[in-house]
Amino acid sequence: MKKELLLGLTSLLILSCQVQKNTMKERLNEECVLSEEQYKAHQQVHLSDIKEWVQKKEISSVEDLMLKLPEVYRKNFSLVEHTKALGEANLDYPRIVMFGSDGHLLFNISSKLDDPTYQKVDGIELNEQTGNWELFQVDFTQAKIKVHDAPQECFRCHGQAHPKPLWGTSSHWEGVFGDNEAKGPNGEALSMRHLQKMNAFKGHRTNSPRLKLLLWDMEQKLRSGGIRNIKDNRFGAELITSNHFIGASTAKGIYIRMRQHENYQNIVLPLLLLTAQMGKDINIGQITSKHFDLNNIPHHIDSLYTLVNIDTKTDFSINNSLEDENPDPQWRMGKGTLYEQIALLALYDELLVNEELKNIFLSIPAQLSCKSEDHTMTNLFDLVQHKVKYHYLLKGSGKVEASKVYLPLDDDEVLASVLEPAFHYLQNYYITDYHPFL
């Protein structure tokens, strides 16, 4: 696999941000353009680091682990009142889900002192070489700390062949603090009972040492019907941010897996066309249909994914455990789905190596969603790069720094902004110039 096709993760050009209408003009130059020099650092913590900490006896408790991790883990967290995990949780002692700098390494930690799993930390990490998620558990129950790879009890829900994270879809986070129990203008409106508990934890009015380690935005006054803002995150909204991070990592893993399949290059353009067809009033034409039939290309997006060994019913439905009867592949990061994100990654990599297609996208006007004094997007090529950069090119410490100043807003939406305007251009290119089998 060519390195330049793996999302271009080692290169970062200029990233411009979307600015809220009430953003003060004098802040544009400071915060709207993310330069390569300032955000190119990609240091991440991995499971291998945790194993080294254990081996060198640098940690001896769950609390030590929480403090040893980069500080962003104690800022980027959610509280889970009702859990499908093996441990226990309730309103007074929720489980702590930490999604970190970019969603590549996740932890599930108990705060309930009499929980049988209190001294065990469950985790899952994305392997960016294979695209697979790897389950693990850090076991502090004995004097000699152990790290268990692939604990068998976790596969029942997360999956055996290709485990995945489990997290709620946008605007529906069942069992999580802020699951829209109260009426509010957004999908993560805090109910009064969640609000009261969050304020108690924020003020350290709890006997759980782990809840006391969490870092809160002390300038924000939480309110019923409102949301919790993440400390040092300009976008702020906790649950949408978690979906952005976890969703992007999930999409990246699926994309890496499918790129490694021998059929991948044959399905790139059909994938883009069939994803666009998921929108309103978009249908492939008769000539395109004949091309599909001639090359044994399915006409349904889910069937197309099976050609590269991706099962959308299970791989895309990360709000469902495998024990659920009706998995829903339409999981949403915010506005956009995983279908859109994977199409975006496929399109981005194709544009990097296909000069003819790149020139076509340079000629398609974009609806300007990003503007600052020294950069304005004018075409779909710019827009594709823009949408890929924050969610996929930035990671680790660079992503942390970017999150302090950047507003992702609707970066995760791809269908209406990219695929629909480009549909006829993509279709004409596919039926006239694209010959993947030659």
mmCIF file of C-alpha atoms in Angstrom, residues 188-409:
data_model
loop_
_atom_site.group_PDB
_atom_site.id
_atom_site.type_symbol
_atom_site.label_atom_id
_atom_site.label_comp_id
_atom_site.label_asym_id
_atom_site.label_seq_id
_atom_site.Cartn_x
_atom_site.Cartn_y
_atom_site.Cartn_z
ATOM 1 C CA GLU A 188 -27.407 16.839 24.950
ATOM 2 C CA ALA A 189 -29.620 18.889 27.225
ATOM 3 C CA LEU A 190 -28.789 18.323 30.892
ATOM 4 C CA SER A 191 -31.629 17.243 33.156
ATOM 5 C CA MET A 192 -31.810 18.714 36.636
ATOM 6 C CA ARG A 193 -30.635 15.492 38.276
ATOM 7 C CA HIS A 194 -27.617 15.216 35.962
ATOM 8 C CA LEU A 195 -26.924 18.908 36.448
ATOM 9 C CA GLN A 196 -26.913 18.570 40.228
ATOM 10 C CA LYS A 197 -24.546 15.626 40.154
ATOM 11 C CA MET A 198 -22.184 17.286 37.694
ATOM 12 C CA ASN A 199 -22.008 20.358 39.925
ATOM 13 C CA ALA A 200 -21.302 18.109 42.907
ATOM 14 C CA PHE A 201 -18.474 16.318 41.100
ATOM 15 C CA LYS A 202 -17.149 19.623 39.791
ATOM 16 C CA GLY A 203 -17.029 20.904 43.388
ATOM 17 C CA HIS A 204 -15.454 17.629 44.642
ATOM 18 C CA ARG A 205 -18.571 16.841 46.699
ATOM 19 C CA THR A 206 -18.059 13.105 46.235
ATOM 20 C CA ASN A 207 -16.087 10.406 47.998
ATOM 21 C CA SER A 208 -14.876 8.969 44.686
ATOM 22 C CA PRO A 209 -11.200 9.863 44.223
ATOM 23 C CA ARG A 210 -11.497 9.263 40.474
ATOM 24 C CA LEU A 211 -14.339 11.713 39.985
ATOM 25 C CA LYS A 212 -12.250 14.274 41.869
ATOM 26 C CA LEU A 213 -9.452 13.891 39.305
ATOM 27 C CA LEU A 214 -11.627 15.086 36.420
ATOM 28 C CA LEU A 215 -10.936 18.556 35.031
ATOM 29 C CA TRP A 216 -13.877 20.869 34.363
ATOM 30 C CA ASP A 217 -14.412 24.211 32.653
ATOM 31 C CA MET A 218 -14.694 26.256 35.833
ATOM 32 C CA GLU A 219 -15.799 29.369 33.917
ATOM 33 C CA GLN A 220 -18.934 27.666 32.604
ATOM 34 C CA LYS A 221 -22.064 27.765 34.712
ATOM 35 C CA LEU A 222 -23.926 24.537 33.987
ATOM 36 C CA ARG A 223 -27.679 24.861 33.590
ATOM 37 C CA SER A 224 -30.682 22.624 33.089
ATOM 38 C CA GLY A 225 -31.396 22.170 29.396
ATOM 39 C CA GLY A 226 -27.864 23.245 28.552
ATOM 40 C CA ILE A 227 -24.696 21.308 27.754
ATOM 41 C CA ARG A 228 -21.366 20.707 29.430
ATOM 42 C CA ASN A 229 -18.449 22.358 27.707
ATOM 43 C CA ILE A 230 -15.108 20.549 27.659
ATOM 44 C CA LYS A 231 -12.307 22.447 29.341
ATOM 45 C CA ASP A 232 -9.894 24.083 26.849
ATOM 46 C CA ASN A 233 -11.967 23.145 23.817
ATOM 47 C CA ARG A 234 -13.292 26.033 21.744
ATOM 48 C CA PHE A 235 -16.159 24.019 20.274
ATOM 49 C CA GLY A 236 -16.881 22.779 23.761
ATOM 50 C CA ALA A 237 -19.964 20.582 23.424
ATOM 51 C CA GLU A 238 -18.955 17.368 25.212
ATOM 52 C CA LEU A 239 -21.053 14.701 23.520
ATOM 53 C CA ILE A 240 -20.778 16.003 19.957
ATOM 54 C CA THR A 241 -16.999 16.264 20.490
ATOM 55 C CA SER A 242 -16.875 12.650 21.654
ATOM 56 C CA ASN A 243 -18.821 11.629 18.540
ATOM 57 C CA HIS A 244 -16.455 13.605 16.318
ATOM 58 C CA PHE A 245 -13.431 11.858 17.832
ATOM 59 C CA ILE A 246 -14.811 8.327 18.202
ATOM 60 C CA GLY A 247 -16.619 8.496 14.853
ATOM 61 C CA ALA A 248 -13.554 9.721 12.974
ATOM 62 C CA SER A 249 -11.379 6.972 14.460
ATOM 63 C CA THR A 250 -14.003 4.360 13.614
ATOM 64 C CA ALA A 251 -14.279 5.610 10.030
ATOM 65 C CA LYS A 252 -10.493 5.649 9.730
ATOM 66 C CA GLY A 253 -10.260 2.038 10.905
ATOM 67 C CA ILE A 254 -12.896 0.824 8.454
ATOM 68 C CA TYR A 255 -11.228 2.757 5.646
ATOM 69 C CA ILE A 256 -7.779 1.310 6.375
ATOM 70 C CA ARG A 257 -9.240 -2.206 6.359
ATOM 71 C CA MET A 258 -11.033 -1.765 3.038
ATOM 72 C CA ARG A 259 -8.022 -0.122 1.369
ATOM 73 C CA GLN A 260 -6.026 -3.259 2.025
ATOM 74 C CA HIS A 261 -8.454 -5.397 0.038
ATOM 75 C CA GLU A 262 -7.569 -6.331 -3.536
ATOM 76 C CA ASN A 263 -10.949 -5.094 -4.790
ATOM 77 C CA TYR A 264 -10.599 -1.616 -3.313
ATOM 78 C CA GLN A 265 -9.455 0.310 -6.392
ATOM 79 C CA ASN A 266 -12.303 -1.175 -8.408
ATOM 80 C CA ILE A 267 -14.971 0.240 -6.116
ATOM 81 C CA VAL A 268 -13.714 3.789 -5.374
ATOM 82 C CA LEU A 269 -15.834 5.693 -7.912
ATOM 83 C CA PRO A 270 -18.895 3.429 -7.468
ATOM 84 C CA LEU A 271 -18.566 4.009 -3.702
ATOM 85 C CA LEU A 272 -18.679 7.776 -4.168
ATOM 86 C CA LEU A 273 -21.620 7.578 -6.556
ATOM 87 C CA LEU A 274 -23.670 5.219 -4.396
ATOM 88 C CA THR A 275 -22.951 7.281 -1.275
ATOM 89 C CA ALA A 276 -24.152 10.411 -3.096
ATOM 90 C CA GLN A 277 -27.261 8.472 -4.101
ATOM 91 C CA MET A 278 -28.150 8.180 -0.398
ATOM 92 C CA GLY A 279 -29.145 11.851 -0.588
ATOM 93 C CA LYS A 280 -32.351 13.352 -1.912
ATOM 94 C CA ASP A 281 -33.098 13.405 -5.642
ATOM 95 C CA ILE A 282 -29.797 11.752 -6.606
ATOM 96 C CA ASN A 283 -29.935 8.668 -8.834
ATOM 97 C CA ILE A 284 -27.331 7.047 -11.029
ATOM 98 C CA GLY A 285 -28.177 7.074 -14.728
ATOM 99 C CA GLN A 286 -28.803 4.202 -17.104
ATOM 100 C CA ILE A 287 -25.332 4.339 -18.642
ATOM 101 C CA THR A 288 -23.746 4.214 -15.195
ATOM 102 C CA SER A 289 -25.997 1.304 -14.279
ATOM 103 C CA LYS A 290 -24.822 -0.587 -17.357
ATOM 104 C CA HIS A 291 -21.212 0.060 -16.353
ATOM 105 C CA PHE A 292 -21.983 -1.339 -12.895
ATOM 106 C CA ASP A 293 -23.542 -4.450 -14.393
ATOM 107 C CA LEU A 294 -20.715 -4.916 -16.874
ATOM 108 C CA ASN A 295 -18.147 -4.830 -14.072
ATOM 109 C CA ASN A 296 -20.221 -6.810 -11.530
ATOM 110 C CA ILE A 297 -20.684 -3.762 -9.300
ATOM 111 C CA PRO A 298 -23.698 -3.955 -6.941
ATOM 112 C CA HIS A 299 -26.276 -1.173 -7.122
ATOM 113 C CA HIS A 300 -26.701 -1.000 -3.330
ATOM 114 C CA ILE A 301 -24.139 0.719 -1.127
ATOM 115 C CA ASP A 302 -24.122 -1.986 1.567
ATOM 116 C CA SER A 303 -23.620 -4.730 -1.014
ATOM 117 C CA LEU A 304 -20.740 -2.747 -2.492
ATOM 118 C CA TYR A 305 -19.011 -2.674 0.894
ATOM 119 C CA THR A 306 -19.146 -6.472 1.074
ATOM 120 C CA LEU A 307 -16.776 -6.586 -1.926
ATOM 121 C CA VAL A 308 -14.064 -5.221 0.370
ATOM 122 C CA ASN A 309 -15.116 -7.335 3.384
ATOM 123 C CA ILE A 310 -16.936 -4.571 5.259
ATOM 124 C CA ASP A 311 -20.244 -5.486 6.901
ATOM 125 C CA THR A 312 -22.052 -2.180 7.363
ATOM 126 C CA LYS A 313 -24.688 -3.797 9.566
ATOM 127 C CA THR A 314 -22.121 -4.456 12.299
ATOM 128 C CA ASP A 315 -19.121 -2.256 11.457
ATOM 129 C CA PHE A 316 -21.164 0.961 11.140
ATOM 130 C CA SER A 317 -23.636 0.448 14.004
ATOM 131 C CA ILE A 318 -21.382 1.474 16.871
ATOM 132 C CA ASN A 319 -24.364 2.517 19.004
ATOM 133 C CA ASN A 320 -25.414 -1.157 19.069
ATOM 134 C CA SER A 321 -23.743 -4.084 20.768
ATOM 135 C CA LEU A 322 -23.844 -7.353 18.872
ATOM 136 C CA GLU A 323 -26.479 -8.676 21.260
ATOM 137 C CA ASP A 324 -28.952 -6.090 19.963
ATOM 138 C CA GLU A 325 -31.478 -7.442 17.514
ATOM 139 C CA ASN A 326 -31.658 -4.444 15.185
ATOM 140 C CA PRO A 327 -28.265 -2.818 14.576
ATOM 141 C CA ASP A 328 -28.496 0.594 12.922
ATOM 142 C CA PRO A 329 -25.677 1.475 10.489
ATOM 143 C CA GLN A 330 -26.831 5.113 10.292
ATOM 144 C CA TRP A 331 -24.653 6.171 13.234
ATOM 145 C CA ARG A 332 -23.993 9.904 13.169
ATOM 146 C CA MET A 333 -20.957 11.950 14.191
ATOM 147 C CA GLY A 334 -23.130 15.048 14.279
ATOM 148 C CA LYS A 335 -24.703 15.980 10.969
ATOM 149 C CA GLY A 336 -22.859 13.325 8.970
ATOM 150 C CA THR A 337 -22.790 9.518 8.915
ATOM 151 C CA LEU A 338 -19.939 7.024 8.708
ATOM 152 C CA TYR A 339 -20.920 6.400 5.088
ATOM 153 C CA GLU A 340 -20.116 10.036 4.350
ATOM 154 C CA GLN A 341 -16.849 9.995 6.287
ATOM 155 C CA ILE A 342 -15.504 6.919 4.508
ATOM 156 C CA ALA A 343 -16.505 8.371 1.140
ATOM 157 C CA LEU A 344 -14.683 11.565 2.124
ATOM 158 C CA LEU A 345 -11.490 9.644 2.922
ATOM 159 C CA ALA A 346 -11.720 7.663 -0.312
ATOM 160 C CA LEU A 347 -12.262 10.851 -2.311
ATOM 161 C CA TYR A 348 -9.397 12.655 -0.565
ATOM 162 C CA ASP A 349 -6.883 9.925 -1.314
ATOM 163 C CA GLU A 350 -8.103 9.635 -4.912
ATOM 164 C CA LEU A 351 -7.639 13.374 -5.402
ATOM 165 C CA LEU A 352 -4.068 13.121 -4.126
ATOM 166 C CA VAL A 353 -3.040 10.728 -6.894
ATOM 167 C CA ASN A 354 -5.522 11.447 -9.692
ATOM 168 C CA GLU A 355 -4.559 14.749 -11.306
ATOM 169 C CA GLU A 356 -7.437 14.654 -13.780
ATOM 170 C CA LEU A 357 -10.052 14.227 -11.065
ATOM 171 C CA LYS A 358 -8.315 16.852 -8.928
ATOM 172 C CA ASN A 359 -8.588 19.374 -11.775
ATOM 173 C CA ILE A 360 -12.288 18.607 -12.069
ATOM 174 C CA PHE A 361 -12.797 19.325 -8.370
ATOM 175 C CA LEU A 362 -10.756 22.511 -8.639
ATOM 176 C CA SER A 363 -13.274 23.688 -11.227
ATOM 177 C CA ILE A 364 -16.391 22.987 -9.114
ATOM 178 C CA PRO A 365 -17.389 25.993 -6.979
ATOM 179 C CA ALA A 366 -17.883 25.408 -3.272
ATOM 180 C CA GLN A 367 -20.424 27.071 -1.067
ATOM 181 C CA LEU A 368 -18.109 29.098 1.114
ATOM 182 C CA SER A 369 -18.278 27.745 4.646
ATOM 183 C CA CYS A 370 -14.836 28.878 5.725
ATOM 184 C CA LYS A 371 -13.369 32.331 5.405
ATOM 185 C CA SER A 372 -10.696 34.378 7.100
ATOM 186 C CA GLU A 373 -8.679 37.414 6.113
ATOM 187 C CA ASP A 374 -5.987 35.355 4.401
ATOM 188 C CA HIS A 375 -7.871 32.306 3.124
ATOM 189 C CA THR A 376 -11.175 31.645 1.410
ATOM 190 C CA MET A 377 -12.331 28.316 0.060
ATOM 191 C CA THR A 378 -13.527 28.610 -3.514
ATOM 192 C CA ASN A 379 -13.767 25.059 -4.891
ATOM 193 C CA LEU A 380 -14.587 21.489 -3.879
ATOM 194 C CA PHE A 381 -10.949 20.415 -3.805
ATOM 195 C CA ASP A 382 -10.292 23.017 -1.094
ATOM 196 C CA LEU A 383 -13.417 21.920 0.736
ATOM 197 C CA VAL A 384 -12.477 18.227 0.702
ATOM 198 C CA GLN A 385 -9.027 19.021 2.096
ATOM 199 C CA HIS A 386 -10.583 21.267 4.709
ATOM 200 C CA LYS A 387 -13.005 18.602 5.916
ATOM 201 C CA VAL A 388 -10.297 15.937 6.115
ATOM 202 C CA LYS A 389 -7.719 17.968 7.978
ATOM 203 C CA TYR A 390 -9.252 18.508 11.415
ATOM 204 C CA HIS A 391 -10.780 15.061 11.834
ATOM 205 C CA TYR A 392 -8.036 12.947 10.222
ATOM 206 C CA LEU A 393 -4.735 14.734 9.611
ATOM 207 C CA LEU A 394 -4.451 16.221 13.068
ATOM 208 C CA LYS A 395 -3.991 13.810 15.938
ATOM 209 C CA GLY A 396 -2.475 13.519 19.384
ATOM 210 C CA SER A 397 -0.885 16.637 20.833
ATOM 211 C CA GLY A 398 -1.423 18.582 17.608
ATOM 212 C CA LYS A 399 -5.149 17.850 17.743
ATOM 213 C CA VAL A 400 -5.228 18.975 21.383
ATOM 214 C CA GLU A 401 -3.715 22.334 20.497
ATOM 215 C CA ALA A 402 -6.000 22.744 17.488
ATOM 216 C CA SER A 403 -9.081 21.986 19.578
ATOM 217 C CA LYS A 404 -8.298 24.991 21.766
ATOM 218 C CA VAL A 405 -8.965 27.403 18.905
ATOM 219 C CA TYR A 406 -10.858 25.547 16.173
ATOM 220 C CA LEU A 407 -14.608 25.272 15.569
ATOM 221 C CA PRO A 408 -15.405 22.077 13.616
ATOM 222 C CA LEU A 409 -19.152 22.807 13.434
#
